[in-house]
Amino acid sequence: MEGDCLSCMKYLMFLFNFFIFLGGACLLGLGIWVIVDPTGFREIVAANPLLFTGAYIMLAMGAMLFLLGFLGCCGAIRENKCLLLFFFMFILLIFLAELSAAILAFIFRENLTREFFTKELKKHYQRNNDTDVFSSTWNSVMITFACCGVNGPEDFEAIPHLPYSSLEKATPEACCQRELQSREGTFVNKEACLSGIERFQNRQGCYTVILNSFETYVYLAGALAIGVLAIELFAMIFAMCLFRGIQ
């Protein structure tokens, strides 16, 4: 009976890790294709920092899952204690890293407030200075989400104007409405926007826009994270049971 149970666990673990292996191989292949694709898709991705970063994250995740699935499959089907031990240690490291990230996110969640972002914006934002990472990132966010500041254009009133600007209003270019929401998009009326005419500005604050955009995904990501942690926990238990059952 014990041998049948061990055999069943071995094949279940092989099947489980085979799907992980296939998923990792697909992500790895897709990530490599996006980065080296000669047909021009790479230029589209490279033009958007968010997509470009996402491609590398997809590549890293694919490689990690590919290796994890390979170790699990080989360790289970060959009943190799060394590979099973490596699989267990690899899963344990990932599990602890994810658990640490979840704990840190819970501890520092109070820093992700409207007041915190407003203070940081007023302190570090340098308008159209694209050599400054903070300013460039904020400009990209405001253009992409068609929003302005944390609360609205009033956030920029305390931030100094550009040296060559004689405009009374402090609205940065990134808050101006565009035909297409990208850096290459044509302004609807740039001069009117910078002179303070509200109908040519994006008036809604980024905090509200982003919160509304990602609210559903936050709960989905939380549920997915709990599911992944549970699967990893069971995978470690199976690996150790199989490890101890192998003579």
Tab-separated table of C-alpha atoms in Angstrom:
chain	number	residue	atom	x	y	z
A	1	MET	CA	0.000	0.000	0.000
A	2	GLU	CA	2.874	2.296	0.901
A	3	GLY	CA	4.543	1.546	-2.449
A	4	ASP	CA	1.328	2.350	-4.375
A	5	CYS	CA	0.974	5.632	-2.461
A	6	LEU	CA	4.592	6.552	-3.214
A	7	SER	CA	4.156	5.688	-6.897
A	8	CYS	CA	0.960	7.769	-7.124
A	9	MET	CA	2.694	10.734	-5.466
A	10	LYS	CA	5.639	10.371	-7.861
A	11	TYR	CA	3.478	10.535	-10.999
A	12	LEU	CA	1.292	13.333	-9.631
A	13	MET	CA	4.400	15.363	-8.863
A	14	PHE	CA	5.783	14.627	-12.348
A	15	LEU	CA	2.521	15.772	-13.980
A	16	PHE	CA	2.346	18.898	-11.803
A	17	ASN	CA	5.956	19.865	-12.635
A	18	PHE	CA	5.521	19.008	-16.313
A	19	PHE	CA	2.866	21.734	-16.595
A	20	ILE	CA	5.167	24.147	-14.729
A	21	PHE	CA	7.949	23.201	-17.177
A	22	LEU	CA	5.692	23.823	-20.216
A	23	GLY	CA	4.456	27.152	-18.807
A	24	GLY	CA	8.039	28.262	-18.136
A	25	ALA	CA	9.136	27.210	-21.643
A	26	CYS	CA	6.266	29.226	-23.214
A	27	LEU	CA	7.073	32.340	-21.159
A	28	LEU	CA	10.787	31.969	-21.873
A	29	GLY	CA	10.180	31.599	-25.608
A	30	LEU	CA	7.781	34.546	-25.708
A	31	GLY	CA	10.179	36.752	-23.721
A	32	ILE	CA	13.105	35.910	-26.036
A	33	TRP	CA	10.958	36.533	-29.130
A	34	VAL	CA	9.821	39.948	-27.873
A	35	ILE	CA	13.410	41.032	-27.101
A	36	VAL	CA	15.147	39.747	-30.275
A	37	ASP	CA	12.232	39.864	-32.768
A	38	PRO	CA	13.589	41.316	-36.060
A	39	THR	CA	10.193	42.296	-37.490
A	40	GLY	CA	9.885	45.550	-35.556
A	41	PHE	CA	7.812	44.469	-32.560
A	42	ARG	CA	10.882	45.057	-30.368
A	43	GLU	CA	10.869	48.787	-31.243
A	44	ILE	CA	7.245	49.084	-30.115
A	45	VAL	CA	8.086	47.429	-26.786
A	46	ALA	CA	11.299	49.428	-26.312
A	47	ALA	CA	9.373	52.695	-26.796
A	48	ASN	CA	7.278	51.916	-23.717
A	49	PRO	CA	9.372	51.500	-20.507
A	50	LEU	CA	6.555	49.557	-18.824
A	51	LEU	CA	6.346	47.001	-21.662
A	52	PHE	CA	10.142	46.796	-21.920
A	53	THR	CA	10.484	46.022	-18.188
A	54	GLY	CA	7.579	43.570	-18.419
A	55	ALA	CA	9.364	41.652	-21.223
A	56	TYR	CA	12.429	41.112	-19.029
A	57	ILE	CA	10.294	40.132	-16.030
A	58	MET	CA	8.484	37.612	-18.265
A	59	LEU	CA	11.873	36.277	-19.426
A	60	ALA	CA	13.141	35.881	-15.831
A	61	MET	CA	9.922	34.208	-14.681
A	62	GLY	CA	9.989	31.853	-17.664
A	63	ALA	CA	13.589	30.823	-16.959
A	64	MET	CA	12.835	30.264	-13.267
A	65	LEU	CA	9.712	28.163	-13.945
A	66	PHE	CA	11.511	26.225	-16.695
A	67	LEU	CA	14.325	25.262	-14.304
A	68	LEU	CA	11.911	24.555	-11.460
A	69	GLY	CA	9.731	22.275	-13.596
A	70	PHE	CA	12.769	20.471	-14.997
A	71	LEU	CA	14.177	19.750	-11.533
A	72	GLY	CA	10.789	18.569	-10.263
A	73	CYS	CA	10.128	16.284	-13.279
A	74	CYS	CA	13.564	14.692	-13.261
A	75	GLY	CA	13.629	14.310	-9.505
A	76	ALA	CA	10.188	12.655	-9.429
A	77	ILE	CA	10.437	10.299	-12.404
A	78	ARG	CA	14.016	9.176	-11.674
A	79	GLU	CA	13.442	9.152	-7.914
A	80	ASN	CA	16.641	11.153	-7.568
A	81	LYS	CA	17.027	12.394	-3.997
A	82	CYS	CA	19.607	15.036	-4.977
A	83	LEU	CA	17.309	16.634	-7.594
A	84	LEU	CA	14.346	16.484	-5.204
A	85	LEU	CA	16.427	18.224	-2.557
A	86	PHE	CA	17.434	20.944	-5.056
A	87	PHE	CA	13.771	21.302	-6.055
A	88	PHE	CA	12.739	21.637	-2.403
A	89	MET	CA	15.435	24.258	-1.666
A	90	PHE	CA	14.552	26.236	-4.824
A	91	ILE	CA	10.837	26.247	-3.953
A	92	LEU	CA	11.667	27.169	-0.342
A	93	LEU	CA	13.752	30.186	-1.434
A	94	ILE	CA	10.972	31.407	-3.755
A	95	PHE	CA	8.378	30.820	-1.018
A	96	LEU	CA	10.395	32.798	1.571
A	97	ALA	CA	11.066	35.637	-0.907
A	98	GLU	CA	7.353	35.940	-1.769
A	99	LEU	CA	6.381	35.750	1.895
A	100	SER	CA	8.923	38.468	2.779
A	101	ALA	CA	7.621	40.691	-0.055
A	102	ALA	CA	4.032	40.224	1.176
A	103	ILE	CA	5.011	41.097	4.769
A	104	LEU	CA	6.969	44.191	3.647
A	105	ALA	CA	4.058	45.305	1.443
A	106	PHE	CA	1.719	44.977	4.438
A	107	ILE	CA	4.105	46.870	6.769
A	108	PHE	CA	4.787	49.742	4.340
A	109	ARG	CA	1.264	50.002	2.908
A	110	GLU	CA	0.689	53.176	4.955
A	111	ASN	CA	3.432	54.921	2.938
A	112	LEU	CA	1.376	54.528	-0.237
A	113	THR	CA	-1.000	57.323	0.725
A	114	ARG	CA	-2.137	60.349	-1.241
A	115	GLU	CA	-0.265	62.643	1.186
A	116	PHE	CA	3.000	60.702	0.812
A	117	PHE	CA	2.968	60.886	-3.008
A	118	THR	CA	1.985	64.577	-2.944
A	119	LYS	CA	4.899	65.406	-0.629
A	120	GLU	CA	7.373	63.439	-2.768
A	121	LEU	CA	6.101	65.055	-5.984
A	122	LYS	CA	6.469	68.597	-4.633
A	123	LYS	CA	9.916	67.782	-3.253
A	124	HIS	CA	11.553	65.999	-6.214
A	125	TYR	CA	9.640	66.824	-9.415
A	126	GLN	CA	11.691	68.842	-11.970
A	127	ARG	CA	9.108	69.270	-14.736
A	128	ASN	CA	10.477	68.433	-18.218
A	129	ASN	CA	13.906	67.334	-17.004
A	130	ASP	CA	13.988	63.866	-18.613
A	131	THR	CA	17.496	63.227	-17.292
A	132	ASP	CA	15.984	63.005	-13.805
A	133	VAL	CA	14.483	59.530	-13.296
A	134	PHE	CA	11.819	60.716	-10.830
A	135	SER	CA	10.551	63.483	-13.142
A	136	SER	CA	10.708	61.329	-16.272
A	137	THR	CA	8.747	58.546	-14.553
A	138	TRP	CA	6.074	60.951	-13.323
A	139	ASN	CA	5.767	62.487	-16.803
A	140	SER	CA	5.345	59.017	-18.352
A	141	VAL	CA	2.662	58.122	-15.785
A	142	MET	CA	0.745	61.370	-16.350
A	143	ILE	CA	0.860	60.992	-20.140
A	144	THR	CA	-0.085	57.295	-20.117
A	145	PHE	CA	-3.011	57.659	-17.700
A	146	ALA	CA	-4.128	61.112	-18.936
A	147	CYS	CA	-3.913	62.536	-15.409
A	148	CYS	CA	-2.119	65.393	-13.669
A	149	GLY	CA	-0.193	65.341	-10.400
A	150	VAL	CA	-1.383	63.332	-7.431
A	151	ASN	CA	-4.557	65.344	-6.782
A	152	GLY	CA	-4.671	67.575	-9.870
A	153	PRO	CA	-2.822	70.492	-11.553
A	154	GLU	CA	-2.814	72.428	-8.263
A	155	ASP	CA	-0.022	70.134	-7.005
A	156	PHE	CA	2.437	71.977	-9.270
A	157	GLU	CA	1.720	75.515	-8.072
A	158	ALA	CA	4.504	75.327	-5.474
A	159	ILE	CA	7.039	73.902	-7.933
A	160	PRO	CA	9.272	76.526	-9.649
A	161	HIS	CA	8.643	77.310	-13.329
A	162	LEU	CA	11.187	76.551	-16.014
A	163	PRO	CA	13.735	79.401	-16.390
A	164	TYR	CA	12.471	80.346	-19.866
A	165	SER	CA	8.774	80.194	-18.940
A	166	SER	CA	6.883	83.445	-18.434
A	167	LEU	CA	3.515	81.728	-17.953
A	168	GLU	CA	1.624	82.426	-14.744
A	169	LYS	CA	0.247	78.925	-14.452
A	170	ALA	CA	2.472	76.059	-13.331
A	171	THR	CA	0.946	73.213	-15.359
A	172	PRO	CA	3.657	70.954	-16.867
A	173	GLU	CA	3.471	69.743	-20.474
A	174	ALA	CA	2.728	66.176	-19.313
A	175	CYS	CA	-0.673	67.391	-18.025
A	176	CYS	CA	-1.751	68.731	-21.394
A	177	GLN	CA	-4.349	66.785	-23.379
A	178	ARG	CA	-3.056	64.867	-26.401
A	179	GLU	CA	-4.718	63.277	-29.405
A	180	LEU	CA	-2.955	60.021	-28.493
A	181	GLN	CA	-1.860	59.294	-24.919
A	182	SER	CA	1.853	58.754	-25.563
A	183	ARG	CA	4.961	60.954	-25.667
A	184	GLU	CA	4.692	61.045	-29.458
A	185	GLY	CA	1.022	62.095	-29.298
A	186	THR	CA	0.095	65.504	-30.729
A	187	PHE	CA	-1.060	68.145	-28.218
A	188	VAL	CA	-4.664	69.285	-28.551
A	189	ASN	CA	-3.591	72.872	-27.762
A	190	LYS	CA	-0.302	73.114	-25.892
A	191	GLU	CA	-0.189	76.922	-25.549
A	192	ALA	CA	-3.727	77.123	-24.194
A	193	CYS	CA	-3.019	74.292	-21.778
A	194	LEU	CA	0.160	75.897	-20.393
A	195	SER	CA	-1.583	79.267	-20.068
A	196	GLY	CA	-4.097	77.646	-17.694
A	197	ILE	CA	-7.181	76.988	-19.842
A	198	GLU	CA	-8.686	73.986	-18.063
A	199	ARG	CA	-10.480	72.345	-20.991
A	200	PHE	CA	-7.108	71.592	-22.605
A	201	GLN	CA	-5.685	70.054	-19.430
A	202	ASN	CA	-6.044	66.650	-17.804
A	203	ARG	CA	-7.628	67.761	-14.526
A	204	GLN	CA	-8.008	64.467	-12.681
A	205	GLY	CA	-5.292	63.433	-10.210
A	206	CYS	CA	-3.217	60.322	-10.955
A	207	TYR	CA	-3.834	58.818	-7.511
A	208	THR	CA	-7.564	58.395	-8.155
A	209	VAL	CA	-7.129	57.334	-11.798
A	210	ILE	CA	-4.516	54.645	-11.032
A	211	LEU	CA	-6.401	53.419	-7.959
A	212	ASN	CA	-9.569	52.978	-10.024
A	213	SER	CA	-7.636	51.317	-12.859
A	214	PHE	CA	-5.873	48.768	-10.680
A	215	GLU	CA	-8.396	48.162	-7.888
A	216	THR	CA	-9.756	44.953	-9.470
A	217	TYR	CA	-6.277	43.717	-10.359
A	218	VAL	CA	-4.991	44.251	-6.784
A	219	TYR	CA	-7.612	41.843	-5.375
A	220	LEU	CA	-6.968	39.409	-8.231
A	221	ALA	CA	-3.216	39.563	-7.636
A	222	GLY	CA	-3.763	39.012	-3.898
A	223	ALA	CA	-5.911	35.930	-4.515
A	224	LEU	CA	-3.408	34.642	-7.086
A	225	ALA	CA	-0.510	35.177	-4.661
A	226	ILE	CA	-2.296	33.192	-1.934
A	227	GLY	CA	-2.994	30.407	-4.455
A	228	VAL	CA	0.648	30.321	-5.596
A	229	LEU	CA	1.913	30.200	-1.991
A	230	ALA	CA	-0.468	27.310	-1.240
A	231	ILE	CA	0.700	25.384	-4.348
A	232	GLU	CA	4.344	25.964	-3.422
A	233	LEU	CA	3.688	24.735	0.114
A	234	PHE	CA	2.062	21.514	-1.174
A	235	ALA	CA	4.906	21.069	-3.689
A	236	MET	CA	7.441	21.220	-0.855
A	237	ILE	CA	5.439	18.703	1.216
A	238	PHE	CA	5.178	16.306	-1.774
A	239	ALA	CA	8.892	16.673	-2.527
A	240	MET	CA	9.857	15.883	1.076
A	241	CYS	CA	7.448	12.922	1.280
A	242	LEU	CA	8.877	11.520	-1.951
A	243	PHE	CA	12.427	12.227	-0.756
A	244	ARG	CA	11.851	10.327	2.480
A	245	GLY	CA	10.014	7.483	0.734
A	246	ILE	CA	12.860	6.768	-1.723
A	247	GLN	CA	15.102	4.006	-0.411
